[in-house]
Every structure is written in structure tokens, then in C-alpha cells.
Amino acid sequence: MNFSYRMKTQIEFGDGRSSTLTDDLSVRFKPGESFFLVTDPGVMQTGKIEPLLESLRKAHYHVTLYSDVLPNPRDEDCLRGAALMREQNASAVIAVGGGSAMDTAKTIALLSRSSGVPREYADGERHYDEVAPIICLPTTAGTGSEVTRSAVITEQATHRKMTLKHERLRPTLAILDPELTRSVPPSVTAATGVDALVHAIEGATCRQATPLSRAFGEQAMQLIVPTLKRAVACGDDMDARRTMLEGSLLAGLSFGSTDVAAVHCLAEALSSLYDTPHGVANAVFLSSVLDFNAETHPALHARLARVMNFASAIDSEQLAVAKLLEGIGAWIAELGIPKLRDLAGVRVEDFGRLADLAFQNGSTKSNVRPITREDYLTLLEKTYHET
Ligand SMILES: [Fe+2]
């Protein structure tokens, strides 16, 4: 098969690696230049930002702190941040946080240098002319946004989740320091970890999958499945934290060159209506979508079962698929993630709207099995009523 792979991001991985951020910056930026640092109130509370600010100041950089990032970030906040960044004449955006902070930072980097609103980019009405350099320091092992070319932003007026996607949105530099993930609480560790697994599965199995996305995705699955429970049970288990961050990076490299698929389409629909955390929304739909896809692609899913060690090489294809569905279901349940019907605000009356939103998602066409609006509706009902 023909394929192409592009990755401009410099990746630096290591314990304590964030403490030498200014060495990396000094290669590209002169003393006296300004940075726009994007983070969220939760990260601020952990005390991770102060030492970074201190080291930046010591290296004679100016910093504007933008710490208003919310989960499921909105277009209005990105526009506000971009205006502020322009005012401060900042040379680059530094994101310290999870997917919300990184996706907000990417969108601010775009809107600070180019005109328009996020929807126009997501709908293909504008070109991605110029984007400020983006530097990412992830604080969760999940999103992979530090190496991807996309940002998911919610349009405040319509609640629609929009994906901005362009090579220019790929970060210049990603610094992955497992220490930054140490204080993430168990429920967030669990949800973001499942998100990473879904990236690996969808990146490796979607219609655009390539040998590279399969290699990265399958390696990510092998790291994440046996490790996530340890990271949830003991946040100070730095071996588990390190492995999870490696897994989420590899998963990002997998879907970052291909796409996500139906699990994300349903998850983004759910989050846009009820503000459900992204990882939780993915977790609730994973088993149902795997079941749906395995009906037409049993060999592919038997392979997933073996890669994730839910089945062995001697199991038949049919048995391996059954073990995959059972294994993934039990794995998610053990992480303590609630079921769809237990999530705040979820109403059966909204399922038609959710099916519409999922079907309109640009990644619907990437699902390995063609999927219709009616299929989404059936999956929603099946997931809601599952025991
Ligand atoms: Fe995701």
C-alpha cells in the first residue's frame, strides 16, 4: 500500500525533563522574547507551573499566563486568548496540561497569527496560513495532542465539537516528563488512559491505517493494557506513569497520522451535549463499537485480542473476538469508570440528537466498518441498556 508519514515535532522524553525547558527554548528563542503559557486551574493548583515560570524568568523570557482553560474547551476562550497573545506580541505558545490545554493552545497559536474563528477552519472555509510555534508539556497520559496535528474545540453557540486539523497545528517541541503526571488523581488517570487506548485502537484499525500507525498503535496497546490499573491504584508508581506516558505518546503517533473513528464520534457527541470528560465518554462506547466492527472484520479484531493479550495464538478467530469483548469490558469496569446510563444528564430522549452529531463528525467516514446514523442510534441504545 502507498502511505505517507509526517512528523515535525521534536520529542524529548525523560524523568525531570521539564526542568531543562529553557535549554530547549534557547535554541530557538532569544532572551527578551515573550511566551504565552496556557494551562488550567487544576494544573495551577498542583504547583507545577511556578517552577517553570521561575526558570523562564531566570532565562530572561517574558511570560503571559493564561490559566482559564476549561475541560472541553470553547471557541470563545480561544479567541479571547488569541487577542491577548497578539497584545503581548508573544513568540510562541507553551501548553502545560492535558488535551484541553494543548488543544486550546494550538487554536490560540493559529488565531493569534491568522484571522477568523475556529468553525471556519474546521469547516474548510479558511486556510491555515500562519501558526505560532507550539510547545507542549503534557500533564496527563492520554490525549497524545503533543504530537498530533489536530485540536478539538466546542462551538459555544451550537455545542458542536469541531476538529481543526492541519500539519501547521503540530507542535514544534513536545517535552514528556513522567513527573508532571504524578499528581493526576485516579479517576482522571483512568479516563485519560482509556482515551489513549482508544487512540491506539482507532489509529491502528481505521480505514486510513498504515503499517506505521499499526506498529505505533499495537505497541501502545501492549504498554497501556497491563499498566493502567497500576497507575490508577498508585499514582506514585513512576514506572507505571512512565509506561503510560510512553503508551499515550505512541498512540498519538498512531492516530496522529491517520484518524480516530466511531468511538470518538460518539464520545464527542456525548461530551458536546453533557460536558462528559473526554476519556469517560470514550470508555463507555468502546466495547459496543468493537462488537459492531468485529462483526464485519473478525480477523482484525482477533488480532487486537492477541496483541492486547486477551486471547492466545491458539484461540480460534471467533473465540479471540469473544475474549476481546469480554476482556475490554472487564478491564474498563475494573477502572471504576461509570456506565452510560449512570452519567450525569444523559437522557434517552437525546439519543436522536446524539446520533446526528456522531454521524456528522468528520471521523465517521474513517470507521473500519461503514456506519450510518441508524447504526449510531442502535449503538447508543445498546450501550445504555447493557448490564
Ligand atoms: Fe481522544
Tab-separated table of C-alpha atoms and ligand atoms in Angstrom:
chain	number	residue	atom	x	y	z
A	1	MET	CA	0.000	0.000	0.000
A	2	ASN	CA	1.050	3.619	-0.518
A	3	PHE	CA	1.267	5.843	2.524
A	4	SER	CA	2.965	8.958	3.801
A	5	TYR	CA	4.037	9.894	7.297
A	6	ARG	CA	4.863	13.390	8.505
A	7	MET	CA	6.145	14.338	11.949
A	8	LYS	CA	7.856	17.632	12.541
A	9	THR	CA	7.667	17.505	16.337
A	10	GLN	CA	10.905	17.204	18.296
A	11	ILE	CA	10.137	14.733	21.098
A	12	GLU	CA	12.049	14.839	24.383
A	13	PHE	CA	11.109	12.175	26.948
A	14	GLY	CA	12.529	11.711	30.424
A	15	ASP	CA	12.148	11.987	34.180
A	16	GLY	CA	12.659	15.612	35.192
A	17	ARG	CA	12.974	16.634	31.533
A	18	SER	CA	10.672	19.657	32.022
A	19	SER	CA	13.223	21.277	34.342
A	20	THR	CA	15.544	21.961	31.381
A	21	LEU	CA	12.843	23.520	29.186
A	22	THR	CA	14.760	26.779	28.858
A	23	ASP	CA	17.745	24.953	27.302
A	24	ASP	CA	15.437	23.744	24.545
A	25	LEU	CA	13.877	27.180	24.138
A	26	SER	CA	17.239	28.949	23.918
A	27	VAL	CA	17.966	27.104	20.647
A	28	ARG	CA	15.016	28.839	19.020
A	29	PHE	CA	14.230	31.965	21.045
A	30	LYS	CA	16.367	34.868	22.226
A	31	PRO	CA	16.322	36.277	25.779
A	32	GLY	CA	13.769	39.065	25.990
A	33	GLU	CA	11.201	37.232	23.847
A	34	SER	CA	7.722	36.514	25.244
A	35	PHE	CA	5.762	33.294	25.651
A	36	PHE	CA	2.057	32.711	26.121
A	37	LEU	CA	1.699	29.913	28.674
A	38	VAL	CA	-1.629	28.072	28.523
A	39	THR	CA	-2.729	25.889	31.421
A	40	ASP	CA	-5.787	25.111	33.528
A	41	PRO	CA	-6.777	25.823	37.144
A	42	GLY	CA	-6.230	22.171	38.144
A	43	VAL	CA	-2.613	22.174	36.965
A	44	MET	CA	-2.070	25.557	38.644
A	45	GLN	CA	-3.136	24.017	41.974
A	46	THR	CA	-0.582	21.210	41.708
A	47	GLY	CA	2.305	23.690	41.909
A	48	LYS	CA	3.820	22.515	38.596
A	49	ILE	CA	3.639	25.940	36.967
A	50	GLU	CA	5.608	28.051	39.453
A	51	PRO	CA	8.999	26.334	38.878
A	52	LEU	CA	8.503	26.610	35.109
A	53	LEU	CA	7.678	30.316	35.369
A	54	GLU	CA	10.693	30.819	37.598
A	55	SER	CA	13.074	29.108	35.151
A	56	LEU	CA	11.652	31.093	32.219
A	57	ARG	CA	12.133	34.360	34.080
A	58	LYS	CA	15.669	33.381	35.067
A	59	ALA	CA	16.435	32.801	31.390
A	60	HIS	CA	15.148	36.372	30.716
A	61	TYR	CA	11.972	35.381	28.929
A	62	HIS	CA	8.689	37.220	29.459
A	63	VAL	CA	5.631	35.086	30.162
A	64	THR	CA	1.916	35.798	29.975
A	65	LEU	CA	-0.040	33.222	31.946
A	66	TYR	CA	-3.416	32.114	30.577
A	67	SER	CA	-4.845	29.672	33.089
A	68	ASP	CA	-8.575	29.811	32.289
A	69	VAL	CA	-8.720	26.625	30.216
A	70	LEU	CA	-11.858	24.545	30.819
A	71	PRO	CA	-12.485	20.873	30.032
A	72	ASN	CA	-13.996	20.560	26.521
A	73	PRO	CA	-12.546	23.975	25.535
A	74	ARG	CA	-14.709	26.527	23.745
A	75	ASP	CA	-14.067	28.694	20.700
A	76	GLU	CA	-14.803	31.920	22.614
A	77	ASP	CA	-11.993	31.206	25.098
A	78	CYS	CA	-9.549	30.547	22.244
A	79	LEU	CA	-10.479	33.845	20.572
A	80	ARG	CA	-10.017	35.671	23.871
A	81	GLY	CA	-6.625	34.007	24.400
A	82	ALA	CA	-5.519	34.825	20.838
A	83	ALA	CA	-6.369	38.507	21.289
A	84	LEU	CA	-4.344	38.578	24.491
A	85	MET	CA	-1.412	36.780	22.850
A	86	ARG	CA	-1.385	39.311	19.990
A	87	GLU	CA	-1.458	42.160	22.504
A	88	GLN	CA	1.577	40.667	24.291
A	89	ASN	CA	3.392	40.030	20.997
A	90	ALA	CA	4.348	36.543	22.207
A	91	SER	CA	6.741	34.473	20.065
A	92	ALA	CA	5.244	31.069	20.890
A	93	VAL	CA	2.609	29.226	22.909
A	94	ILE	CA	3.614	26.864	25.694
A	95	ALA	CA	0.900	24.421	26.815
A	96	VAL	CA	1.189	22.726	30.183
A	97	GLY	CA	-1.764	20.419	30.789
A	98	GLY	CA	-3.955	17.730	29.302
A	99	GLY	CA	-5.750	17.674	25.960
A	100	SER	CA	-7.908	20.690	26.767
A	101	ALA	CA	-4.910	22.943	27.479
A	102	MET	CA	-2.963	21.664	24.463
A	103	ASP	CA	-5.905	21.966	22.044
A	104	THR	CA	-6.672	25.464	23.351
A	105	ALA	CA	-3.007	26.413	22.927
A	106	LYS	CA	-2.941	25.099	19.345
A	107	THR	CA	-6.045	27.084	18.455
A	108	ILE	CA	-4.681	30.229	20.125
A	109	ALA	CA	-1.406	29.774	18.191
A	110	LEU	CA	-3.461	29.737	14.971
A	111	LEU	CA	-5.857	32.591	15.771
A	112	SER	CA	-3.087	34.850	17.080
A	113	ARG	CA	-1.444	34.852	13.637
A	114	SER	CA	-4.409	34.300	11.299
A	115	SER	CA	-7.881	35.861	11.244
A	116	GLY	CA	-11.255	34.112	11.503
A	117	VAL	CA	-12.991	31.873	14.018
A	118	PRO	CA	-12.367	28.151	14.763
A	119	ARG	CA	-15.524	26.994	12.930
A	120	GLU	CA	-14.267	28.437	9.632
A	121	TYR	CA	-11.099	26.344	9.882
A	122	ALA	CA	-12.945	23.205	10.972
A	123	ASP	CA	-15.382	23.585	8.045
A	124	GLY	CA	-12.631	24.172	5.493
A	125	GLU	CA	-13.622	27.786	4.814
A	126	ARG	CA	-10.205	29.199	5.693
A	127	HIS	CA	-6.592	28.270	5.035
A	128	TYR	CA	-4.221	27.658	7.912
A	129	ASP	CA	-1.907	30.477	6.814
A	130	GLU	CA	0.315	31.041	9.788
A	131	VAL	CA	0.531	29.419	13.220
A	132	ALA	CA	2.802	30.496	16.087
A	133	PRO	CA	5.245	27.801	17.319
A	134	ILE	CA	3.590	25.398	19.781
A	135	ILE	CA	5.447	23.778	22.678
A	136	CYS	CA	3.641	21.098	24.697
A	137	LEU	CA	4.286	19.647	28.129
A	138	PRO	CA	1.533	17.077	28.737
A	139	THR	CA	0.471	16.517	32.349
A	140	THR	CA	-1.768	13.525	31.596
A	141	ALA	CA	-1.026	10.265	29.796
A	142	GLY	CA	-3.918	10.233	27.370
A	143	THR	CA	-4.507	12.740	24.644
A	144	GLY	CA	-1.337	12.465	22.574
A	145	SER	CA	-2.100	16.005	21.398
A	146	GLU	CA	1.577	16.878	21.930
A	147	VAL	CA	2.376	15.086	18.655
A	148	THR	CA	-0.858	15.393	16.650
A	149	ARG	CA	-1.971	17.889	14.004
A	150	SER	CA	-5.468	18.337	15.424
A	151	ALA	CA	-7.336	20.311	18.066
A	152	VAL	CA	-10.885	19.583	19.216
A	153	ILE	CA	-12.819	22.713	20.155
A	154	THR	CA	-16.503	23.185	21.052
A	155	GLU	CA	-18.527	25.874	19.296
A	156	GLN	CA	-20.186	27.618	22.227
A	157	ALA	CA	-23.273	28.730	20.314
A	158	THR	CA	-24.201	25.270	18.958
A	159	HIS	CA	-22.396	22.869	21.358
A	160	ARG	CA	-20.818	21.271	18.278
A	161	LYS	CA	-17.415	19.667	18.733
A	162	MET	CA	-15.203	20.738	15.866
A	163	THR	CA	-11.866	19.296	14.809
A	164	LEU	CA	-9.268	21.671	13.434
A	165	LYS	CA	-6.719	19.615	11.560
A	166	HIS	CA	-3.594	20.744	9.748
A	167	GLU	CA	0.139	19.963	9.708
A	168	ARG	CA	0.770	23.522	10.922
A	169	LEU	CA	-1.033	22.680	14.197
A	170	ARG	CA	1.552	20.032	15.019
A	171	PRO	CA	3.721	21.181	17.943
A	172	THR	CA	7.319	22.180	17.313
A	173	LEU	CA	8.503	20.641	20.567
A	174	ALA	CA	6.972	18.072	22.948
A	175	ILE	CA	8.551	17.569	26.350
A	176	LEU	CA	7.234	14.458	28.075
A	177	ASP	CA	8.176	14.346	31.722
A	178	PRO	CA	6.518	11.493	33.687
A	179	GLU	CA	6.965	13.573	36.859
A	180	LEU	CA	4.349	16.013	35.525
A	181	THR	CA	1.764	13.197	35.558
A	182	ARG	CA	2.480	12.068	39.111
A	183	SER	CA	-0.259	14.009	40.907
A	184	VAL	CA	-3.082	13.259	38.465
A	185	PRO	CA	-5.989	11.840	40.523
A	186	PRO	CA	-7.060	8.187	39.988
A	187	SER	CA	-10.319	8.935	38.137
A	188	VAL	CA	-8.546	11.236	35.649
A	189	THR	CA	-5.670	8.764	35.255
A	190	ALA	CA	-8.223	6.050	34.410
A	191	ALA	CA	-10.244	8.127	31.937
A	192	THR	CA	-7.271	9.631	30.113
A	193	GLY	CA	-5.601	6.217	29.969
A	194	VAL	CA	-8.652	4.692	28.277
A	195	ASP	CA	-8.628	7.609	25.812
A	196	ALA	CA	-5.034	6.681	24.936
A	197	LEU	CA	-6.028	3.045	24.374
A	198	VAL	CA	-8.874	4.142	22.091
A	199	HIS	CA	-6.408	6.300	20.110
A	200	ALA	CA	-4.202	3.242	19.682
A	201	ILE	CA	-7.116	1.010	18.609
A	202	GLU	CA	-8.694	3.543	16.241
A	203	GLY	CA	-5.337	4.727	14.839
A	204	ALA	CA	-4.366	1.121	14.077
A	205	THR	CA	-7.710	-0.052	12.681
A	206	CYS	CA	-9.349	2.927	10.954
A	207	ARG	CA	-9.728	2.976	7.172
A	208	GLN	CA	-6.588	5.108	6.765
A	209	ALA	CA	-4.429	2.769	8.907
A	210	THR	CA	-0.869	2.296	7.666
A	211	PRO	CA	1.955	-0.062	8.680
A	212	LEU	CA	3.298	2.777	10.839
A	213	SER	CA	0.001	3.536	12.588
A	214	ARG	CA	-0.427	-0.197	13.268
A	215	ALA	CA	3.111	-0.507	14.651
A	216	PHE	CA	2.746	2.513	16.942
A	217	GLY	CA	-0.836	1.602	17.900
A	218	GLU	CA	-0.160	-2.048	18.706
A	219	GLN	CA	2.910	-1.195	20.782
A	220	ALA	CA	0.805	1.387	22.644
A	221	MET	CA	-1.881	-1.251	23.369
A	222	GLN	CA	0.743	-3.612	24.779
A	223	LEU	CA	2.031	-0.906	27.116
A	224	ILE	CA	-1.320	0.544	28.230
A	225	VAL	CA	-3.465	-2.555	28.900
A	226	PRO	CA	-1.280	-4.173	31.593
A	227	THR	CA	-0.161	-0.856	33.133
A	228	LEU	CA	-3.128	1.479	33.512
A	229	LYS	CA	-4.567	-0.251	36.587
A	230	ARG	CA	-1.225	0.148	38.379
A	231	ALA	CA	-1.087	3.883	37.595
A	232	VAL	CA	-4.674	4.283	38.856
A	233	ALA	CA	-4.059	2.276	42.043
A	234	CYS	CA	-0.816	4.061	42.914
A	235	GLY	CA	-0.164	7.468	41.379
A	236	ASP	CA	3.391	7.462	42.739
A	237	ASP	CA	4.282	4.288	40.811
A	238	MET	CA	6.637	6.119	38.477
A	239	ASP	CA	7.366	3.021	36.449
A	240	ALA	CA	3.646	2.812	35.625
A	241	ARG	CA	3.440	6.572	34.997
A	242	ARG	CA	6.429	6.393	32.626
A	243	THR	CA	4.986	3.431	30.724
A	244	MET	CA	1.594	5.144	30.401
A	245	LEU	CA	3.210	8.304	29.035
A	246	GLU	CA	5.138	6.210	26.501
A	247	GLY	CA	1.890	4.458	25.584
A	248	SER	CA	-0.068	7.678	25.118
A	249	LEU	CA	2.766	9.122	23.001
A	250	LEU	CA	2.818	6.061	20.736
A	251	ALA	CA	-0.975	6.137	20.496
A	252	GLY	CA	-0.731	9.819	19.493
A	253	LEU	CA	1.775	8.918	16.794
A	254	SER	CA	-0.661	6.242	15.584
A	255	PHE	CA	-3.882	8.240	15.236
A	256	GLY	CA	-1.997	11.492	14.636
A	257	SER	CA	-1.110	10.317	11.139
A	258	THR	CA	-4.415	8.585	10.426
A	259	ASP	CA	-7.633	9.329	12.291
A	260	VAL	CA	-9.892	8.292	15.109
A	261	ALA	CA	-13.225	6.584	14.354
A	262	ALA	CA	-16.698	5.726	15.668
A	263	VAL	CA	-15.826	5.561	19.395
A	264	HIS	CA	-14.601	9.147	19.235
A	265	CYS	CA	-17.582	10.234	17.119
A	266	LEU	CA	-19.984	9.004	19.809
A	267	ALA	CA	-17.766	10.307	22.632
A	268	GLU	CA	-17.500	13.789	21.157
A	269	ALA	CA	-21.278	13.908	20.628
A	270	LEU	CA	-21.825	12.948	24.272
A	271	SER	CA	-19.310	15.484	25.598
A	272	SER	CA	-20.727	18.285	23.484
A	273	LEU	CA	-24.196	17.758	24.982
A	274	TYR	CA	-23.340	16.936	28.595
A	275	ASP	CA	-19.716	18.093	29.062
A	276	THR	CA	-18.755	14.477	29.872
A	277	PRO	CA	-14.961	14.170	30.318
A	278	HIS	CA	-13.497	13.003	27.018
A	279	GLY	CA	-11.891	9.818	28.357
A	280	VAL	CA	-15.047	8.721	30.203
A	281	ALA	CA	-17.120	9.281	27.059
A	282	ASN	CA	-14.723	7.100	25.064
A	283	ALA	CA	-14.715	4.389	27.707
A	284	VAL	CA	-18.498	3.971	27.733
A	285	PHE	CA	-18.691	3.277	23.985
A	286	LEU	CA	-15.534	1.239	23.385
A	287	SER	CA	-16.977	-2.270	23.890
A	288	SER	CA	-20.124	-1.641	21.817
A	289	VAL	CA	-18.188	-0.198	18.883
A	290	LEU	CA	-15.629	-3.048	18.961
A	291	ASP	CA	-18.533	-5.509	18.897
A	292	PHE	CA	-20.083	-3.665	15.922
A	293	ASN	CA	-16.804	-3.508	13.977
A	294	ALA	CA	-15.836	-7.102	14.753
A	295	GLU	CA	-18.986	-8.395	13.022
A	296	THR	CA	-17.574	-7.429	9.618
A	297	HIS	CA	-13.852	-7.530	10.483
A	298	PRO	CA	-13.357	-10.600	12.706
A	299	ALA	CA	-9.721	-11.262	11.729
A	300	LEU	CA	-8.695	-7.693	12.538
A	301	HIS	CA	-10.349	-7.885	15.954
A	302	ALA	CA	-8.962	-11.341	16.709
A	303	ARG	CA	-5.552	-9.783	16.096
A	304	LEU	CA	-6.366	-6.950	18.558
A	305	ALA	CA	-7.349	-9.574	21.149
A	306	ARG	CA	-3.973	-11.304	20.770
A	307	VAL	CA	-1.976	-8.041	20.728
A	308	MET	CA	-3.635	-6.997	23.998
A	309	ASN	CA	-3.155	-10.455	25.455
A	310	PHE	CA	-6.862	-11.116	25.960
A	311	ALA	CA	-6.550	-14.156	23.670
A	312	SER	CA	-3.754	-16.513	22.709
A	313	ALA	CA	-2.395	-17.564	19.334
A	314	ILE	CA	-4.192	-20.920	19.503
A	315	ASP	CA	-7.671	-19.440	20.058
A	316	SER	CA	-9.941	-19.507	17.012
A	317	GLU	CA	-10.864	-16.215	15.403
A	318	GLN	CA	-14.365	-16.399	16.861
A	319	LEU	CA	-13.123	-17.210	20.357
A	320	ALA	CA	-10.477	-14.477	20.211
A	321	VAL	CA	-13.114	-11.874	19.295
A	322	ALA	CA	-15.319	-13.062	22.179
A	323	LYS	CA	-12.350	-12.803	24.547
A	324	LEU	CA	-11.587	-9.281	23.267
A	325	LEU	CA	-15.111	-8.049	24.025
A	326	GLU	CA	-15.196	-9.729	27.419
A	327	GLY	CA	-11.654	-8.612	28.275
A	328	ILE	CA	-12.093	-4.954	27.324
A	329	GLY	CA	-15.441	-4.782	29.167
A	330	ALA	CA	-13.925	-6.194	32.366
A	331	TRP	CA	-10.806	-4.007	32.033
A	332	ILE	CA	-12.903	-0.815	31.858
A	333	ALA	CA	-15.200	-1.932	34.696
A	334	GLU	CA	-12.185	-2.573	36.958
A	335	LEU	CA	-11.028	1.007	36.355
A	336	GLY	CA	-14.203	2.234	38.054
A	337	ILE	CA	-15.493	4.203	35.064
A	338	PRO	CA	-19.294	4.643	35.175
A	339	LYS	CA	-21.639	3.264	32.526
A	340	LEU	CA	-23.529	5.432	30.026
A	341	ARG	CA	-26.810	5.308	31.948
A	342	ASP	CA	-25.073	6.446	35.144
A	343	LEU	CA	-23.508	9.572	33.613
A	344	ALA	CA	-24.828	12.983	34.648
A	345	GLY	CA	-27.516	14.417	32.393
A	346	VAL	CA	-27.786	11.531	29.911
A	347	ARG	CA	-31.378	11.161	28.636
A	348	VAL	CA	-32.725	8.585	26.189
A	349	GLU	CA	-34.739	11.413	24.568
A	350	ASP	CA	-31.450	12.944	23.375
A	351	PHE	CA	-30.261	9.841	21.533
A	352	GLY	CA	-31.565	11.063	18.153
A	353	ARG	CA	-29.582	14.277	18.525
A	354	LEU	CA	-26.519	12.342	19.704
A	355	ALA	CA	-26.768	10.040	16.674
A	356	ASP	CA	-26.993	13.112	14.396
A	357	LEU	CA	-23.926	14.696	15.998
A	358	ALA	CA	-21.916	11.463	15.844
A	359	PHE	CA	-22.860	10.914	12.199
A	360	GLN	CA	-21.877	14.499	11.275
A	361	ASN	CA	-18.437	14.001	12.823
A	362	GLY	CA	-15.704	14.044	10.188
A	363	SER	CA	-14.220	10.814	11.568
A	364	THR	CA	-17.390	8.778	10.875
A	365	LYS	CA	-16.064	8.002	7.408
A	366	SER	CA	-12.826	6.680	8.946
A	367	ASN	CA	-14.504	3.842	10.855
A	368	VAL	CA	-13.332	0.474	9.551
A	369	ARG	CA	-16.940	-0.661	9.097
A	370	PRO	CA	-19.200	1.819	7.275
A	371	ILE	CA	-21.542	3.269	9.877
A	372	THR	CA	-24.871	5.053	9.472
A	373	ARG	CA	-26.870	7.378	11.689
A	374	GLU	CA	-29.214	4.456	12.442
A	375	ASP	CA	-26.233	2.319	13.475
A	376	TYR	CA	-25.195	5.057	15.909
A	377	LEU	CA	-28.706	5.146	17.330
A	378	THR	CA	-28.674	1.355	17.811
A	379	LEU	CA	-25.229	1.538	19.475
A	380	LEU	CA	-26.442	4.260	21.856
A	381	GLU	CA	-29.461	2.187	22.882
A	382	LYS	CA	-27.441	-0.997	23.215
A	383	THR	CA	-24.759	0.728	25.295
A	384	TYR	CA	-27.366	2.367	27.517
A	385	HIS	CA	-29.100	-0.895	28.315
A	386	GLU	CA	-26.035	-3.096	28.728
A	387	THR	CA	-25.575	-4.677	32.132
B	1	FE	FE	-9.307	11.131	22.324
